[in-house]
Amino acid sequence: MRITIFGSGYVGLVTGACLADVGHDVICVDIDNDKIAALNDGQVPIHEPGLETIIRHNLEAGRLRFTTDAARAVEFGLLQFIAVGTPPDEDGSADLQYVLQVARTIATHMQEYKVIVDKSTVPVGTAEKVHACVAETLAERGATLAFDVCSNPEFLKEGAAIEDFSRGSRIVVGTDSDRVRQAMRECYAPYNRLQDKLIFMDIRSAELTKYAANAMLATKISFINEIANLAEKLGADIEHVRHGIGSDPRIGHHFIYPGCGYGGSCFPKDVQALARTAHAIGHQPQLLEAVEAINVRQKDLLYSKLARAFHGDLAGKTIALWGLAFKPNTDDMREAPSRALMEALWDAGARVQAFDPEAQDECRRLYGERDDLSLCKRRDEALEGADALVICTEWKAFRTVDFSVLKQTLASPIVIDGRNLFEPAQLKRAGLDYYAIGRGDSLQAALA
């Protein structure tokens, strides 16, 4: 098939690369000339394992190309994917201006039937707005052209997006058109050979499915974090509790890892947007609001533990930070717990020495050059001259540590582990004061 994708961000690049990789001809469109030039040269602006290899392979094969020429791109594909950003407005609702701009662009240039596919994460009712926008623009042109709008939400995890796209558990399409069903079956046929993963439903249900999925996963994270905070005060170990409840197949082990809060481009934004949608129709989304409130509070936990360990005086202290990205295998720092911690430390007059395998440049882009921030080339370099260590991201590179060297290097033997990477008894034997999340050794009790 000939496929056009508007947007060369995370979703657009993964979608375009994976569809080209199974033999479709794909054009990705963006308005950023520098980004398009770099992409056509095989330079990928985001870190996603395997993505750069797939993009370069399909560029060389001629199945994937990048352009700023919207008219050419609209002419090219039967399927016109909209995969642009929907950032949150100040009230938490999704900003649809970029989605609707693309809809107008398609309507301005189309000369024949098109299937417009909402791939961006959008609120319920967006397909109707896209349809109205296209119809209005066509009417202004005096053009009578058939088109359809469908919803095809993405279910990609950063760090595992290629696997999710290629071997995902479901492909959701919202439409009431047989013509669209046929086109989308053809599009996804290479990924649908062993079993039929396509789930067709009405458009509004498809739009809600995406938000409901992310809200459910965010709920599991906030739930286990709530139980972890109880465990810490009750003298229980949340890791034992996690194994105990995760063995129940009705609950499962996925997304019940306690930590310092979720971040990224999806969960915070989507939970807020769904709550805003609920308010707009007069419904009080109590559970969604609790999920968000727990997560905001959880991001403050690392700083509060650190502050108590130093009896409230962090001024002049140097804190080593392992992990900047919101999760491993990405350079994404959107809503990352590390940001809440660093900003609180700076407000308290402390310095930060940070290391992350991929997010160094992103951190530099966000915060610039500062006297109270050093970005280190190695994880152990971040420890040199530091008063304490805080772990924010569960990169594999942080899982194996010589605790005796750690004890000798840190000015104070304090380790705050926001991802529960180690066993408390091991660090205690090494002479380290180790404070994790919900491991039954309350910092308040330890300092009493």
XYZ file of C-alpha atoms in Angstrom:
448
model
C 0.000 0.000 0.000
C 0.938 3.650 -0.351
C 0.698 5.232 3.089
C 1.150 8.816 4.285
C 1.943 9.683 7.881
C 1.709 13.250 9.171
C 4.116 13.690 12.055
C 7.656 12.435 12.486
C 7.677 12.280 16.244
C 7.669 9.130 18.335
C 4.423 7.573 17.086
C 4.831 8.708 13.486
C 8.385 7.386 13.164
C 7.643 4.005 14.717
C 4.465 3.578 12.653
C 6.123 4.650 9.421
C 9.233 2.556 9.924
C 7.327 -0.598 10.876
C 4.837 -0.330 8.009
C 7.674 0.231 5.536
C 9.542 -2.713 7.012
C 6.781 -5.124 5.922
C 6.749 -3.816 2.370
C 4.422 -0.815 2.268
C 5.544 2.429 0.589
C 5.521 5.143 3.249
C 5.970 8.917 3.258
C 6.307 10.744 6.576
C 5.532 14.464 6.615
C 6.782 17.164 8.968
C 7.094 20.938 8.867
C 10.610 20.955 10.359
C 13.076 21.156 7.442
C 16.117 20.316 9.569
C 14.439 17.243 11.075
C 13.353 15.982 7.652
C 16.836 16.481 6.203
C 18.357 14.583 9.118
C 15.833 11.751 8.828
C 16.441 11.361 5.099
C 20.099 11.001 6.055
C 19.224 8.239 8.523
C 19.637 10.353 11.658
C 16.876 9.603 14.177
C 16.076 12.359 16.722
C 14.796 10.012 19.460
C 16.257 6.997 21.233
C 14.165 3.885 20.662
C 15.925 0.502 20.480
C 15.967 -0.851 16.921
C 14.276 2.159 15.319
C 17.338 3.703 13.673
C 18.287 0.377 12.068
C 14.810 -0.100 10.609
C 14.634 3.471 9.321
C 18.031 3.271 7.612
C 17.242 -0.125 6.075
C 13.970 1.074 4.581
C 15.441 4.368 3.395
C 18.025 2.366 1.460
C 15.292 0.061 0.113
C 13.278 3.064 -1.088
C 10.165 2.134 0.889
C 10.445 4.999 3.381
C 11.022 8.694 2.768
C 10.543 11.948 4.618
C 9.250 15.232 3.229
C 7.922 18.683 4.034
C 5.846 18.677 0.836
C 2.321 18.214 2.188
C 0.652 18.351 -1.243
C 2.832 15.514 -2.535
C 2.221 13.495 0.616
C -1.566 13.863 0.432
C -1.529 12.788 -3.207
C 0.650 9.776 -2.354
C -1.314 7.681 0.110
C -4.779 6.193 0.290
C -4.300 6.023 4.055
C -3.498 9.379 5.658
C -2.326 8.787 9.229
C -2.448 11.719 11.656
C 0.313 11.118 14.220
C 1.015 14.584 15.614
C 1.206 15.714 19.213
C -1.783 16.419 21.441
C -0.118 18.269 24.332
C -2.177 19.086 27.420
C -3.756 22.512 27.721
C -3.488 24.361 31.024
C -6.697 22.659 32.196
C -5.344 19.191 31.362
C -7.453 18.664 28.245
C -5.795 17.498 25.015
C -4.868 20.288 22.591
C -6.194 19.298 19.157
C -4.849 22.234 17.166
C -2.169 20.169 15.394
C -4.582 17.334 14.593
C -7.048 19.767 13.048
C -4.277 21.579 11.147
C -3.378 18.271 9.500
C -7.040 17.588 8.745
C -7.267 20.959 6.944
C -4.056 20.225 5.058
C -5.365 16.886 3.820
C -8.658 18.457 2.773
C -6.856 21.294 1.011
C -4.797 18.999 -1.209
C -6.823 15.820 -1.678
C -8.143 15.087 -5.171
C -9.673 11.650 -4.568
C -11.032 9.392 -1.845
C -8.867 9.174 1.291
C -9.047 7.304 4.569
C -7.957 9.672 7.348
C -6.643 7.692 10.306
C -6.458 9.255 13.765
C -3.323 7.640 15.211
C -2.662 10.402 17.741
C -4.083 9.926 21.227
C -7.214 12.056 21.089
C -10.328 12.557 23.251
C -13.634 10.898 22.472
C -15.362 12.821 19.710
C -12.198 13.911 17.905
C -12.952 11.893 14.761
C -16.193 13.835 14.431
C -14.266 17.104 14.679
C -11.760 15.908 12.078
C -14.631 14.871 9.783
C -16.307 18.252 10.180
C -13.031 20.086 9.549
C -12.350 18.135 6.355
C -15.929 18.576 5.117
C -15.815 22.311 5.797
C -12.493 22.741 3.985
C -13.712 20.739 0.986
C -16.851 22.877 0.857
C -14.729 26.032 0.851
C -12.891 24.581 -2.148
C -16.178 23.735 -3.843
C -14.988 20.122 -4.026
C -17.240 17.081 -3.697
C -14.955 14.232 -2.653
C -15.635 11.120 -0.624
C -13.544 10.425 2.480
C -13.693 8.481 5.728
C -12.234 9.141 9.171
C -11.360 6.277 11.491
C -9.643 5.822 14.847
C -6.589 3.573 15.139
C -5.024 4.269 18.555
C -1.431 3.274 19.263
C -0.410 1.043 22.160
C 3.359 1.557 22.169
C 5.639 1.412 25.185
C 8.691 3.612 24.955
C 11.724 1.353 24.944
C 9.759 -1.542 23.399
C 7.823 0.201 20.627
C 9.063 -1.920 17.719
C 8.071 -5.111 19.514
C 4.713 -3.631 20.483
C 3.922 -2.580 16.928
C 5.118 -5.823 15.353
C 3.828 -8.301 17.917
C 1.219 -6.363 19.855
C -1.759 -8.115 21.389
C -4.395 -6.115 19.505
C -4.973 -3.660 16.670
C -7.978 -1.464 17.429
C -9.844 0.278 14.611
C -12.905 2.436 15.125
C -15.091 2.702 12.026
C -18.553 1.985 10.651
C -17.327 1.730 7.046
C -16.739 -1.560 5.216
C -14.401 0.298 2.862
C -12.246 1.377 5.794
C -12.264 -2.121 7.288
C -10.954 -3.510 4.016
C -8.211 -0.852 3.756
C -7.089 -1.316 7.356
C -7.060 -5.102 7.000
C -4.766 -4.709 4.005
C -2.550 -2.261 5.901
C -2.075 -4.554 8.897
C -2.189 -7.920 7.072
C 1.569 -8.576 7.522
C 1.133 -8.247 11.293
C -2.068 -10.270 11.380
C -1.036 -13.616 9.909
C -0.899 -15.988 12.882
C -4.098 -14.790 14.537
C -6.664 -12.093 13.887
C -5.633 -9.258 16.193
C -7.825 -6.666 14.504
C -10.644 -5.455 16.726
C -13.222 -3.344 14.924
C -15.611 -1.181 16.914
C -17.386 2.142 16.702
C -15.172 5.211 16.594
C -16.001 6.635 20.020
C -15.309 3.289 21.685
C -11.925 3.078 19.948
C -11.007 6.577 21.125
C -12.008 5.721 24.695
C -10.163 2.382 24.589
C -6.786 4.122 24.321
C -7.408 6.375 27.316
C -8.945 3.558 29.344
C -5.910 1.319 28.727
C -3.408 3.928 29.875
C -5.570 4.959 32.821
C -5.807 1.308 33.931
C -2.021 0.870 33.814
C -1.471 4.161 35.637
C -3.990 3.002 38.250
C -1.999 -0.187 38.880
C 1.168 1.868 39.407
C -0.466 4.323 41.784
C -2.143 1.454 43.638
C 1.111 -0.395 44.300
C 2.780 2.857 45.314
C -0.016 3.496 47.805
C 0.436 -0.011 49.239
C 4.231 0.529 49.308
C 3.819 3.646 51.412
C 1.610 1.667 53.793
C 4.146 -1.168 53.897
C 6.921 1.201 54.862
C 4.984 2.504 57.844
C 3.694 -0.946 58.846
C 7.081 -2.661 58.765
C 6.220 -4.865 55.790
C 8.242 -5.401 52.604
C 6.400 -4.341 49.448
C 8.533 -6.652 47.294
C 7.130 -9.649 49.163
C 3.641 -8.207 48.904
C 4.113 -7.620 45.155
C 5.071 -11.250 44.589
C 2.159 -12.383 46.719
C -0.517 -10.451 44.849
C 1.109 -10.721 41.406
C 0.887 -14.506 41.499
C -2.887 -14.149 41.297
C -3.614 -14.311 37.531
C -6.457 -11.855 37.993
C -3.875 -9.265 39.063
C -0.653 -10.349 37.350
C 2.880 -9.020 37.749
C 2.763 -6.297 35.099
C 2.787 -2.686 36.274
C 2.838 -3.465 40.003
C 6.434 -2.413 40.584
C 6.628 0.246 43.313
C 8.753 3.285 42.640
C 9.023 7.040 42.583
C 6.102 7.652 40.231
C 5.272 7.315 36.545
C 6.174 9.862 33.894
C 6.594 10.045 30.147
C 4.487 11.335 27.319
C 1.407 9.162 27.875
C 0.282 8.267 31.385
C 0.292 11.736 33.008
C -1.211 13.422 29.959
C -3.818 10.751 29.262
C -5.047 10.402 32.840
C -5.461 14.177 33.039
C -7.184 14.353 29.646
C -9.629 11.566 30.516
C -10.441 13.260 33.814
C -11.019 16.521 31.956
C -13.349 14.758 29.521
C -15.295 13.369 32.471
C -15.657 16.819 34.028
C -16.828 18.234 30.697
C -19.830 15.890 30.699
C -20.613 16.433 34.379
C -19.034 13.260 35.769
C -16.755 13.299 38.824
C -13.806 10.945 38.016
C -12.813 10.205 41.607
C -10.552 7.252 40.850
C -8.691 9.050 38.043
C -8.121 12.070 40.266
C -6.803 9.827 43.038
C -4.438 8.075 40.607
C -3.007 11.421 39.512
C -2.772 12.807 43.071
C -0.928 9.705 44.319
C 1.542 9.965 41.449
C 2.258 13.640 42.077
C 2.857 12.878 45.751
C 5.071 9.899 44.917
C 7.462 12.074 42.914
C 8.173 14.069 46.083
C 9.122 10.944 48.034
C 12.786 10.806 47.006
C 13.424 14.380 48.053
C 11.589 13.955 51.359
C 13.616 10.828 52.190
C 16.834 12.607 51.299
C 15.912 15.697 53.285
C 15.130 13.605 56.379
C 18.389 11.695 56.006
C 20.253 15.018 56.192
C 17.990 16.382 58.943
C 16.483 18.971 56.608
C 19.792 20.612 55.664
C 20.724 19.964 52.016
C 22.325 23.326 51.316
C 25.797 22.845 49.904
C 25.373 19.098 49.567
C 26.245 17.283 46.327
C 23.824 14.533 45.337
C 24.698 11.826 42.815
C 21.774 10.944 40.597
C 21.578 7.723 38.589
C 18.926 7.937 35.923
C 17.266 10.928 34.282
C 14.832 9.362 31.784
C 11.373 8.487 33.100
C 12.072 4.794 32.302
C 14.910 2.700 30.810
C 15.602 2.400 27.075
C 14.487 5.930 26.263
C 15.864 9.458 26.459
C 12.436 10.886 27.315
C 12.374 13.089 30.421
C 8.805 14.316 30.148
C 7.231 14.233 33.629
C 10.227 12.213 34.864
C 10.617 11.833 38.654
C 14.243 12.944 38.263
C 13.045 16.411 37.284
C 10.952 16.858 40.428
C 13.922 15.728 42.512
C 16.531 17.924 40.809
C 14.375 21.024 40.958
C 13.667 20.463 44.668
C 17.377 19.940 45.357
C 18.307 23.142 43.556
C 15.683 25.069 45.516
C 17.293 23.697 48.689
C 20.751 24.859 47.608
C 22.156 21.447 46.681
C 24.190 20.411 43.632
C 23.396 17.470 41.332
C 25.875 15.141 39.606
C 23.830 13.023 37.208
C 24.384 10.128 34.848
C 21.983 8.522 32.378
C 22.974 6.238 29.472
C 20.743 8.105 26.998
C 19.108 11.212 28.478
C 22.156 13.449 29.045
C 21.524 15.590 25.957
C 17.831 15.883 26.760
C 18.669 17.065 30.277
C 21.070 19.633 28.852
C 18.393 20.813 26.429
C 15.871 21.206 29.255
C 18.061 22.879 31.856
C 21.003 24.328 29.953
C 24.390 24.868 31.582
C 24.116 25.398 35.340
C 26.679 25.636 38.102
C 24.587 23.281 40.245
C 24.306 20.541 37.584
C 27.084 18.286 36.318
C 26.285 15.692 33.656
C 28.763 12.846 33.995
C 30.053 10.455 31.345
C 30.082 7.420 33.633
C 27.883 6.303 36.486
C 30.831 6.092 38.912
C 31.974 9.588 37.958
C 28.677 10.883 39.373
C 29.648 9.432 42.775
C 32.935 11.314 43.077
C 32.654 13.918 45.817
C 28.941 13.199 46.315
C 27.293 13.175 49.729
C 24.604 10.648 48.763
C 23.263 8.587 45.843
C 19.693 8.615 44.530
C 18.490 6.118 41.896
C 15.638 7.391 39.727
C 15.632 5.044 36.716
C 16.017 1.254 36.640
C 18.631 1.012 33.878
C 20.351 -2.387 33.744
C 23.683 -0.613 34.136
C 22.696 0.254 37.721
C 21.755 -3.249 38.843
C 25.235 -4.556 39.655
C 27.238 -2.458 42.111
C 30.285 -3.028 44.305
C 28.767 -1.827 47.565
C 32.105 -1.591 49.352
C 33.369 0.835 46.680
C 30.095 2.736 46.928
C 30.584 3.045 50.701
C 34.146 4.303 50.271
C 33.264 6.820 47.553
C 30.246 8.564 49.069
C 30.934 11.215 51.684
C 27.881 9.967 53.588
C 26.798 6.314 53.301
C 23.298 7.199 52.096
C 21.535 5.504 49.163
C 17.959 6.422 48.241
C 16.640 3.844 45.783
C 13.517 4.948 43.938
C 13.293 1.682 41.977
C 14.020 -1.008 44.592
C 16.993 -2.419 42.695
C 18.786 -3.968 45.686
C 18.164 -6.079 48.751
C 18.264 -3.966 51.942
C 20.224 -6.597 53.892
C 23.095 -6.512 51.386
C 23.574 -2.770 51.675
C 23.217 -2.850 55.444
C 26.016 -5.427 55.641
C 28.151 -3.111 53.498
C 27.623 -0.298 56.001
C 25.297 1.732 53.795
C 22.125 3.467 54.937
C 19.707 2.205 52.293
C 16.230 3.634 51.872
C 13.993 2.172 49.182
C 10.259 2.296 48.498
C 8.089 0.341 50.921
C 10.787 -2.071 52.104
C 9.694 -2.114 55.740
C 12.530 0.073 57.049
C 10.881 3.433 57.504
C 13.358 6.272 57.294
C 11.462 8.062 60.011
C 11.916 5.094 62.330
C 15.580 4.748 61.363
C 16.256 8.359 62.291
C 14.198 8.309 65.471
